[in-house]
Short mmCIF file of C-alpha atoms in Angstrom, two decimals:
data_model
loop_
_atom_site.label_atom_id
_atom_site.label_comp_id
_atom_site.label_asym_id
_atom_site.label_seq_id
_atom_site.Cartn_x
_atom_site.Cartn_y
_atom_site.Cartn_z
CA UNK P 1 44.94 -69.62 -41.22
CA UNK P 2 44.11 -68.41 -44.91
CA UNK P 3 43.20 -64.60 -44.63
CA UNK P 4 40.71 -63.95 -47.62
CA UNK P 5 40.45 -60.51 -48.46
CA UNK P 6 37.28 -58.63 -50.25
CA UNK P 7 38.90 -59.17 -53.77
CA UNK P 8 39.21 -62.83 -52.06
CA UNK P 9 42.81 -63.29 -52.84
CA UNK P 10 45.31 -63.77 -49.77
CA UNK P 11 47.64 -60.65 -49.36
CA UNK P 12 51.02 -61.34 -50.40
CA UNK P 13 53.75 -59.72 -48.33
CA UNK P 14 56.31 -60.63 -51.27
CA UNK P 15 54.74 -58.90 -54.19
CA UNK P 16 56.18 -55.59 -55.53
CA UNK P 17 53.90 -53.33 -53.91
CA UNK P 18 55.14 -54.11 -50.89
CA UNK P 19 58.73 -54.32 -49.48
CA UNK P 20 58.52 -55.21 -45.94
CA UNK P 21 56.21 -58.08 -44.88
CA UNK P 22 53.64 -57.85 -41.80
CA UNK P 23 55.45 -58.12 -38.47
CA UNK P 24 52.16 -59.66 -36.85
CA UNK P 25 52.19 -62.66 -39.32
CA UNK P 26 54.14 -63.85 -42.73
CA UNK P 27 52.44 -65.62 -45.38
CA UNK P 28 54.44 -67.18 -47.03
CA UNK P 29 54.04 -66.32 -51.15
CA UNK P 30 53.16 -68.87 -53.56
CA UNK P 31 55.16 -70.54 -55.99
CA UNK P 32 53.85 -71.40 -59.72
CA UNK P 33 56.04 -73.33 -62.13
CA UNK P 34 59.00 -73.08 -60.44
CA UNK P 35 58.98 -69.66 -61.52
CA UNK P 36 58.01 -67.60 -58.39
CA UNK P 37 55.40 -65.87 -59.85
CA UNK P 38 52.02 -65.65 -59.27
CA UNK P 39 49.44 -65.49 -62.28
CA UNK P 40 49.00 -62.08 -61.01
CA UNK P 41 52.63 -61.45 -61.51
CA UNK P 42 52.84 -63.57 -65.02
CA UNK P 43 50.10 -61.35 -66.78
CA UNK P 44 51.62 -57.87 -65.35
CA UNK P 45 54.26 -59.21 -67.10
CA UNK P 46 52.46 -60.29 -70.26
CA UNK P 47 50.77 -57.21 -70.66
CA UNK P 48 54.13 -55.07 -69.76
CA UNK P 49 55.63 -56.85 -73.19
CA UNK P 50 51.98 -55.96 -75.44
CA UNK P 51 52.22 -52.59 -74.27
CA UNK P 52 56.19 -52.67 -75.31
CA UNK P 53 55.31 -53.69 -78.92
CA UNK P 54 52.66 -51.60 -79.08
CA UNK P 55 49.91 -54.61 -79.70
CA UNK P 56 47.38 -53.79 -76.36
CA UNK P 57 47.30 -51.40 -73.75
CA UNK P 58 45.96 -53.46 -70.76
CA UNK P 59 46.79 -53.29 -67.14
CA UNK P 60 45.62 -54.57 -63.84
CA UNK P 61 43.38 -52.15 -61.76
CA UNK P 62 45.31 -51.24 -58.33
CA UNK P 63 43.62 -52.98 -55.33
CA UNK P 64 41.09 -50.39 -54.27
CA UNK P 65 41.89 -49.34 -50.09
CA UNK P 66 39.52 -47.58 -47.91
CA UNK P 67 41.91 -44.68 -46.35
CA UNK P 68 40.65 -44.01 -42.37
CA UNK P 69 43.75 -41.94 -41.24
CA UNK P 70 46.88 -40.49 -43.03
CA UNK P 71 49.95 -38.67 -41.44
CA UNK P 72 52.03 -35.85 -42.91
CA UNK P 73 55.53 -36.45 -41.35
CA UNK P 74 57.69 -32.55 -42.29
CA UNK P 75 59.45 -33.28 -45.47
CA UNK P 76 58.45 -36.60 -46.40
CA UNK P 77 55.51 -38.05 -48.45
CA UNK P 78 52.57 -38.46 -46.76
CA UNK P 79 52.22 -41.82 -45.01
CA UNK P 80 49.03 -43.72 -44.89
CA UNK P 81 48.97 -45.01 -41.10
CA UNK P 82 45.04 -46.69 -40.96
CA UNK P 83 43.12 -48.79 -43.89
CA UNK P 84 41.37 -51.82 -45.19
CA UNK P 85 41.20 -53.67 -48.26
CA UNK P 86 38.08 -52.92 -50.07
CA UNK P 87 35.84 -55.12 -52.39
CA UNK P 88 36.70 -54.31 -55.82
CA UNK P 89 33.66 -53.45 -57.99
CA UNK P 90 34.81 -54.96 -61.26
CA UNK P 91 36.88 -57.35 -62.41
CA UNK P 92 40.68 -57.21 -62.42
CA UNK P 93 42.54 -56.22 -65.73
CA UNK P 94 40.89 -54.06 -68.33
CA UNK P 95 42.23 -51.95 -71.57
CA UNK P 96 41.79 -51.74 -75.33
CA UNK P 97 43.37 -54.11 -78.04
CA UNK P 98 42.38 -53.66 -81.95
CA UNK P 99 39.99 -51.50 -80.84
CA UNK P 100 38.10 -53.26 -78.93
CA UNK P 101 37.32 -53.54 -74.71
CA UNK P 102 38.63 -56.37 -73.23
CA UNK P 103 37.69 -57.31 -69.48
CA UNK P 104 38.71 -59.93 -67.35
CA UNK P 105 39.66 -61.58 -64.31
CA UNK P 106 42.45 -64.08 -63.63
CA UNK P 107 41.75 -67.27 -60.81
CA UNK P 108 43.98 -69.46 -59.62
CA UNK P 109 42.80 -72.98 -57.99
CA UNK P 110 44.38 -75.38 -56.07
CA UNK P 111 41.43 -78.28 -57.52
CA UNK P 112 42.72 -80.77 -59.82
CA UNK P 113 39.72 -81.54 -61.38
CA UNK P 114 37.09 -78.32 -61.75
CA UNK P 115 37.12 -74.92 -61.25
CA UNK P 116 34.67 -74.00 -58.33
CA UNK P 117 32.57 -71.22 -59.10
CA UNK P 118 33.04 -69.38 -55.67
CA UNK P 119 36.22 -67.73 -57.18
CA UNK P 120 34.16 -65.27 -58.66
CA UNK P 121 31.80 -63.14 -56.58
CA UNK P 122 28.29 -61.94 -58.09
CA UNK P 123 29.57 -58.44 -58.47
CA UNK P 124 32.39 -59.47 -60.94
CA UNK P 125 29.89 -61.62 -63.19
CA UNK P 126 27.82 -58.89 -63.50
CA UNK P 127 30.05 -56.30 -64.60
CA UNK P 128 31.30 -58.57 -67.31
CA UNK P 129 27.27 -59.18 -67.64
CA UNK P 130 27.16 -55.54 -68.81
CA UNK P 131 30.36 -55.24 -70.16
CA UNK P 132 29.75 -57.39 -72.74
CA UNK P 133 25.86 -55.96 -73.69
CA UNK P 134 28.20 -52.91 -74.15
CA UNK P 135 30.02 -54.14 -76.80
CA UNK P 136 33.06 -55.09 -74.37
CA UNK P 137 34.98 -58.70 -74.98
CA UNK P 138 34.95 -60.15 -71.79
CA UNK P 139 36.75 -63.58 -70.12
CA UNK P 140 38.00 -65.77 -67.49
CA UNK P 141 41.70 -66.72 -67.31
CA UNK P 142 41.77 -69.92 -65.22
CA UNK P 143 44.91 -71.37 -63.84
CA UNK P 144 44.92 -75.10 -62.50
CA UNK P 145 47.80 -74.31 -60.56
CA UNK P 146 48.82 -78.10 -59.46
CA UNK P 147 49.81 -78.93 -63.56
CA UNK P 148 50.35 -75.20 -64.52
CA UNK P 149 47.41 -75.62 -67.20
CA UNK P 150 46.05 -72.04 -68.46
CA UNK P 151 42.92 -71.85 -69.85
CA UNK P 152 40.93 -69.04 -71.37
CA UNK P 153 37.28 -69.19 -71.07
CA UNK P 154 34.83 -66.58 -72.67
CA UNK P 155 32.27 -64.74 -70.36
CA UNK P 156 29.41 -66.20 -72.28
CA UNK P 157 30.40 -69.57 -71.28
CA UNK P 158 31.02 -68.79 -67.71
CA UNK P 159 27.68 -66.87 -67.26
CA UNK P 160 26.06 -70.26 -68.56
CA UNK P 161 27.52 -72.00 -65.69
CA UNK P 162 27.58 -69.58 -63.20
CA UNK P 163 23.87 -69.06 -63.56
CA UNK P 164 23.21 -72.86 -63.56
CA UNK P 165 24.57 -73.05 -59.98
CA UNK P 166 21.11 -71.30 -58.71
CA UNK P 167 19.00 -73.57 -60.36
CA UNK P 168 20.19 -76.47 -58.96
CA UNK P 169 23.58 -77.06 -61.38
CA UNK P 170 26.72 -77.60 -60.29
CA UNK P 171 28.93 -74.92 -57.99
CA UNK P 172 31.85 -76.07 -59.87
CA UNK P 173 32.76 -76.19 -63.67
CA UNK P 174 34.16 -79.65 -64.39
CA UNK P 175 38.23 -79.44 -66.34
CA UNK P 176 37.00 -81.39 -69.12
CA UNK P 177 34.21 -79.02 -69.81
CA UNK P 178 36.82 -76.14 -69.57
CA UNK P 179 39.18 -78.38 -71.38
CA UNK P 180 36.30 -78.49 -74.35
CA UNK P 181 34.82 -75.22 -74.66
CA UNK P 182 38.09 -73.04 -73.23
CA UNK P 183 41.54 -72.05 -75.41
CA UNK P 184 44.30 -73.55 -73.94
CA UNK P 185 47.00 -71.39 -73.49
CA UNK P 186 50.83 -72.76 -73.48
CA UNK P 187 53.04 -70.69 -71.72
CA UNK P 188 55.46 -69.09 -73.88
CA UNK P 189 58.71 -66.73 -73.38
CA UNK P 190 57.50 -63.17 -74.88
CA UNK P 191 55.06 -62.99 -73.87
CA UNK P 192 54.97 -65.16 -71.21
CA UNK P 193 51.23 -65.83 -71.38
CA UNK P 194 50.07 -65.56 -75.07
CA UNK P 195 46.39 -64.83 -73.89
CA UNK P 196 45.37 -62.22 -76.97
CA UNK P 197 46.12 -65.16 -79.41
CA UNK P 198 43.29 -66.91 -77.89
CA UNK P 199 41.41 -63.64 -77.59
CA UNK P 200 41.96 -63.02 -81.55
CA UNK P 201 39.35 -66.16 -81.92
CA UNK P 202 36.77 -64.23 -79.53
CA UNK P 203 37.16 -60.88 -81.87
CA UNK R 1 50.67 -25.64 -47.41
CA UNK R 2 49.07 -27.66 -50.48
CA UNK R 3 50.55 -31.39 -50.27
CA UNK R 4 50.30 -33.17 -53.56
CA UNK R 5 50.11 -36.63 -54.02
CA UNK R 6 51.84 -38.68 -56.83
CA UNK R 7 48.60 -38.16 -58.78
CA UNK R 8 48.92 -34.54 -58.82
CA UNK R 9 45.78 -34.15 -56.33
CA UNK R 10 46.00 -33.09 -52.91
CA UNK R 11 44.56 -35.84 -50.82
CA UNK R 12 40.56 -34.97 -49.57
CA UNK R 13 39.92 -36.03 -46.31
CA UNK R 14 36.53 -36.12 -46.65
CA UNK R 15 35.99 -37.90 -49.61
CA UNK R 16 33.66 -41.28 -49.10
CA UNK R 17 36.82 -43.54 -49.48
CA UNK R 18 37.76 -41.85 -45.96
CA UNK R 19 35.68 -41.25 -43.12
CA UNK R 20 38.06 -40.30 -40.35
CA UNK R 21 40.60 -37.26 -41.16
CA UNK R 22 43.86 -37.48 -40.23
CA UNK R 23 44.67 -36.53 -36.17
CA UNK R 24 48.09 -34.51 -37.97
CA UNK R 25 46.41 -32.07 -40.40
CA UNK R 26 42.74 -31.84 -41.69
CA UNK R 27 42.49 -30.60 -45.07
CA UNK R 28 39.37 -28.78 -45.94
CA UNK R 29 37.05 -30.02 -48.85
CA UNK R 30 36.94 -27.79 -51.98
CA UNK R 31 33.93 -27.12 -52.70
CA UNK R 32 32.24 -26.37 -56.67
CA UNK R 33 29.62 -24.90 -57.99
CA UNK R 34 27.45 -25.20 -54.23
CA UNK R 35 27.05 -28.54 -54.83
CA UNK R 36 29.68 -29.55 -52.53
CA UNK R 37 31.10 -32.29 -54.75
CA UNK R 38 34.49 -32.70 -56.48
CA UNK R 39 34.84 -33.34 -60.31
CA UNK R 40 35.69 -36.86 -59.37
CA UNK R 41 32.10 -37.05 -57.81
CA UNK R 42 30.25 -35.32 -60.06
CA UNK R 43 31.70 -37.82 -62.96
CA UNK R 44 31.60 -41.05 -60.61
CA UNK R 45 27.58 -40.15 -60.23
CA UNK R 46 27.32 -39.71 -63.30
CA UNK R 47 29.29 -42.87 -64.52
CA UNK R 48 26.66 -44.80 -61.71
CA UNK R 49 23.69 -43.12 -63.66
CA UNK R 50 25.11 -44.31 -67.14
CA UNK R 51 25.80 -47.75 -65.46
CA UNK R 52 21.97 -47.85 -64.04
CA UNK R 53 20.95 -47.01 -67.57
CA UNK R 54 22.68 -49.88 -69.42
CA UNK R 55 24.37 -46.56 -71.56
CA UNK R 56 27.75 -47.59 -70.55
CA UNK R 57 30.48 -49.16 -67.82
CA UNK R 58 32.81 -46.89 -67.10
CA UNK R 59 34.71 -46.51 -63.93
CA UNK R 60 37.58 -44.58 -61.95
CA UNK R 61 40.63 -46.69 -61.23
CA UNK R 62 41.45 -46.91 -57.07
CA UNK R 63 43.99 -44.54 -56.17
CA UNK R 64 47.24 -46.64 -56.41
CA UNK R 65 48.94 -47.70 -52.97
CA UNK R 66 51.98 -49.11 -52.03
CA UNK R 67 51.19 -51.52 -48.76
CA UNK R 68 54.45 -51.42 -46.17
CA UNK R 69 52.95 -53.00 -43.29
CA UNK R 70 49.66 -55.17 -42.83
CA UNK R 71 48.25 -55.96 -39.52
CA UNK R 72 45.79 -58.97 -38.71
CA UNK R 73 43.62 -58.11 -35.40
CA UNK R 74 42.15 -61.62 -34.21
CA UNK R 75 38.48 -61.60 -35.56
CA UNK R 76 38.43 -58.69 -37.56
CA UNK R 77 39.70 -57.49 -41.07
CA UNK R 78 43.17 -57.00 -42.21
CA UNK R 79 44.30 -53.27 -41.33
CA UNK R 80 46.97 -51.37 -42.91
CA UNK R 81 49.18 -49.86 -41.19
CA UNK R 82 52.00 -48.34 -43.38
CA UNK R 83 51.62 -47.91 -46.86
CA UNK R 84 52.04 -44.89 -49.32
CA UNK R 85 50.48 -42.94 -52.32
CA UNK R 86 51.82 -43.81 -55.82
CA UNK R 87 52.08 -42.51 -59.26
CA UNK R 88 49.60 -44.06 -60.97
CA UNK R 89 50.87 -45.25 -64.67
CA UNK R 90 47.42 -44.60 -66.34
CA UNK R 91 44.24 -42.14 -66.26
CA UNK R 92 41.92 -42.26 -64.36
CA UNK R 93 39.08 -43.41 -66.03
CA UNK R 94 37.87 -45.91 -68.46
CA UNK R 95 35.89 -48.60 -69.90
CA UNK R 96 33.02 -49.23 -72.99
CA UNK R 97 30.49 -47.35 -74.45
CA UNK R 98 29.23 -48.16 -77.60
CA UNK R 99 31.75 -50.90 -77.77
CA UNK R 100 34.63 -48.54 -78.19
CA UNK R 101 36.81 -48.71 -75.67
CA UNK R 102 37.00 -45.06 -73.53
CA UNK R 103 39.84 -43.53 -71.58
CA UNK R 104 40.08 -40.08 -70.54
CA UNK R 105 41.27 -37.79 -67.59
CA UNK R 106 39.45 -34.96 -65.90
CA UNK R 107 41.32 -32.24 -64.46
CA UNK R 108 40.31 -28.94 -62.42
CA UNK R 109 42.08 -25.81 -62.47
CA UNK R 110 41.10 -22.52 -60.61
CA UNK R 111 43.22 -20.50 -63.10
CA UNK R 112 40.37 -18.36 -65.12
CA UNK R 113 42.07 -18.22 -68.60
CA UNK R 114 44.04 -20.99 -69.47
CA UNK R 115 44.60 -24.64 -68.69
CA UNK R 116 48.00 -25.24 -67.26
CA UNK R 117 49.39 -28.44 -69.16
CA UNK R 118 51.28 -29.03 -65.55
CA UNK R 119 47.91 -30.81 -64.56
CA UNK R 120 48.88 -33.70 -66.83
CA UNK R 121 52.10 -35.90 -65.96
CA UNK R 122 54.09 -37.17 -69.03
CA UNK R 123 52.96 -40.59 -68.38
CA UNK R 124 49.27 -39.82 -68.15
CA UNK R 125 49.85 -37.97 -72.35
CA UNK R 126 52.16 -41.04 -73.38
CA UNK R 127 49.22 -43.63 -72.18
CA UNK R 128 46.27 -42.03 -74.20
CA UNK R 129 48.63 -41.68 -76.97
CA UNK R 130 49.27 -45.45 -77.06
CA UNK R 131 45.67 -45.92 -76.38
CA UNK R 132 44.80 -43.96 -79.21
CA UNK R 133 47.28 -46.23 -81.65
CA UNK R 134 45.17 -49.03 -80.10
CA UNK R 135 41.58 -48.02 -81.64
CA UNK R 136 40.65 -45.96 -78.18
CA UNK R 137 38.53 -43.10 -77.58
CA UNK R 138 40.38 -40.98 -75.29
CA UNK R 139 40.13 -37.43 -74.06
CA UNK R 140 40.44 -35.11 -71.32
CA UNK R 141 37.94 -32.93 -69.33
CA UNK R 142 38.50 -29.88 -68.04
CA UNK R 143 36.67 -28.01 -65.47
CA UNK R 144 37.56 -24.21 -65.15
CA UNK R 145 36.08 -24.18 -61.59
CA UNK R 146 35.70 -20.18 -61.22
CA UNK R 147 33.09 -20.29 -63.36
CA UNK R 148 32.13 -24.33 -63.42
CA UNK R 149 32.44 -24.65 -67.29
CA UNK R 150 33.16 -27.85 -68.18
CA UNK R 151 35.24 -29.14 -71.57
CA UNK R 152 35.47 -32.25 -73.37
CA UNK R 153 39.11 -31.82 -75.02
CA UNK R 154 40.13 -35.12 -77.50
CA UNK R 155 43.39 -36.37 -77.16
CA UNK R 156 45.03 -35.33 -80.44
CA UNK R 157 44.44 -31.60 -79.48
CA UNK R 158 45.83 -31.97 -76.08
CA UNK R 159 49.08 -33.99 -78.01
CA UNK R 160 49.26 -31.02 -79.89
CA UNK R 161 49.73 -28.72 -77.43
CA UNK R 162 51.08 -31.13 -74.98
CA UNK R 163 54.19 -31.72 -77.88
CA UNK R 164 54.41 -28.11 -78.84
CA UNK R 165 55.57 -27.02 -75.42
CA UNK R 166 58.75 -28.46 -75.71
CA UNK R 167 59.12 -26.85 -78.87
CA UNK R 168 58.94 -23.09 -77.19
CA UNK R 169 55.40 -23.13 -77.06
CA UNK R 170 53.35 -21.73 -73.92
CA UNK R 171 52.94 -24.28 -70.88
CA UNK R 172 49.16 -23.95 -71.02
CA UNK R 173 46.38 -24.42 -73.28
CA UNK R 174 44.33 -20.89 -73.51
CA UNK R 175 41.10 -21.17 -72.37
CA UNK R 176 39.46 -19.60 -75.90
CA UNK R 177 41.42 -22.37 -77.67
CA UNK R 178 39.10 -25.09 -75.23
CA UNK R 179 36.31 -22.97 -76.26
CA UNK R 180 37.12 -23.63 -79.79
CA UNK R 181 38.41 -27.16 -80.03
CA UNK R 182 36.42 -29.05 -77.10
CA UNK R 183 33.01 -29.65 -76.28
CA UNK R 184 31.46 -27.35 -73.72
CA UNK R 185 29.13 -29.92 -71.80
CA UNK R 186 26.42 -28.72 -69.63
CA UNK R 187 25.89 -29.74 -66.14
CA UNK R 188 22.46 -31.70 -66.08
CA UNK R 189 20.27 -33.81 -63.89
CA UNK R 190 20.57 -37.34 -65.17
CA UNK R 191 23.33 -37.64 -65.68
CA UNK R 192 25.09 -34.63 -63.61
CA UNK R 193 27.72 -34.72 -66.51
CA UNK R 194 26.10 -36.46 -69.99
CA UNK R 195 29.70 -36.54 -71.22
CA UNK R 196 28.80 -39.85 -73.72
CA UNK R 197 26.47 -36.42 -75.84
CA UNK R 198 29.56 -34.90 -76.31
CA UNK R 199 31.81 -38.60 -76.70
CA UNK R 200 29.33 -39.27 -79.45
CA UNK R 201 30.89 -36.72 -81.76
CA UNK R 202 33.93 -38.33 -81.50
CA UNK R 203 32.78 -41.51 -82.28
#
């Protein structure tokens, strides 16, 4: 069974912020590219290298946790015992590069052929909605995960589609369409995902 | 005994992201100015009533975690059971106003007649400063809560003084000097805290 969580990505016992997986139940992490990272992973480490040379300052929000009950063991940290994942409010990664805002989330899908829609929620649209009437520069990074294809999509576009969906459009954006009005973004050693050359064309 | 947290804050039981306090050790509220609210309130209401206003997006970052242990009840959500607090690499707040991309800290401190620099951790200084390179407004507010004055300090006078305590300069910032160099901001109705009047000079 796929857990979803509010942020409706599947928790993964492997990732760095946590060391020891669930003893109830193990999912096992996924593998991208042979490189055993997810995209999560890939643009930590992407932005990790910008903020090294000094070109962006951008970094994933932590997962926001509703805390119901925390211990204070003598002499040692304290140690959350009770919580829940909480919806996040906004999207994923935010920060500042040539002075400007730049907001977005990352997706992953399994589909070879479009990118369905429900792999954003509402709340996420509409903060890059407002975002961007604020001056902010705001995108999807999409990841067709079954050839490894990156794509970079500009909110504009994505509200355009997202908003067709309610009257009577599709609940999926077709590849080719991404394909056509995305930037395609080769993955590369340093960093490993290039994204703010495709975000210089946005700027 | 005050526990801090890797953030430098001691852990509020009764804050909305908790609603049960811990069985070990219940830590009383602190309460300001009557109202009953923290600085983190007061600017998160504030930051809702700029949002509702189309002024500007800006949001506090989720307290970082570090999950140990996940359970998965059938038919209900995922609860933690193990995890800890950790030292989060940025401030606390940011986003876009104005499209210019904002970042700042806010900071309380009972002492009456200085600012203790201790309230900032190295890596909290070294991110506005690379921030700053980056085109980013960033700044930190200070709330003397004795008296509930409230400053808007920008981030090159906090380097200064930050830097010029390792040169055998004093550990704080005196509290005439924030009357000099920041922006005294008045508490208010909508917003609680119209921080953006006093961002607008710096802009």
């Amino acid at each position: 069974m796929a857990i979803r969580y509010p942020n409706g990505k599947r928790f993964n016992g492997n990732t760095r912020h946590t060391n020891q997986p669930s003893k109830n139940k193990y999912i096992k992490p996924v593998l991208h590219g042979g490189r055993g990272m997810t995209l999560e992973d890939e643009l930590n480490e992407s932005n990790e290298y910008y903020l090294s040379q000094g070109t962006a300052v951008i970094h994933k929000k932590p997962t926001p946790i509703q805390i119901v009950k925390v211990d204070y063991p003598r002499r040692s940290a304290a140690v959350i015992k009770e919580a829940y994942f909480r919806r996040a409010s906004t999207t994923d990664y935010n920060g500042v590069y040539k002075g400007k805002y730049i907001d977005f989330d990352a997706k992953e899908t399994k589909n070879k052929t479009s990118f369905p829609l429900a792999n954003f929620h509402k709340h996420q649209v509409e903060h890059m909605r407002v975002c961007e009437k604020n001056g902010g520069i705001c995108f999807a990074m999409i990841k067709f995960v079954s050839t490894d294809e990156l794509f970079l999509l500009k909110a504009s576009d994505l509200f355009y589609y997202w908003d067709n969906q309610f009257k009577g459009g599709r609940k999926s954006i077709k590849k080719d369409i991404i394909e056509k009005l995305g930037y395609k973004i080769d993955y590369s050693l340093n960093p490993l995902i290039p994204y703010l050359d495709a975000v210089d064309k946005l700027i």
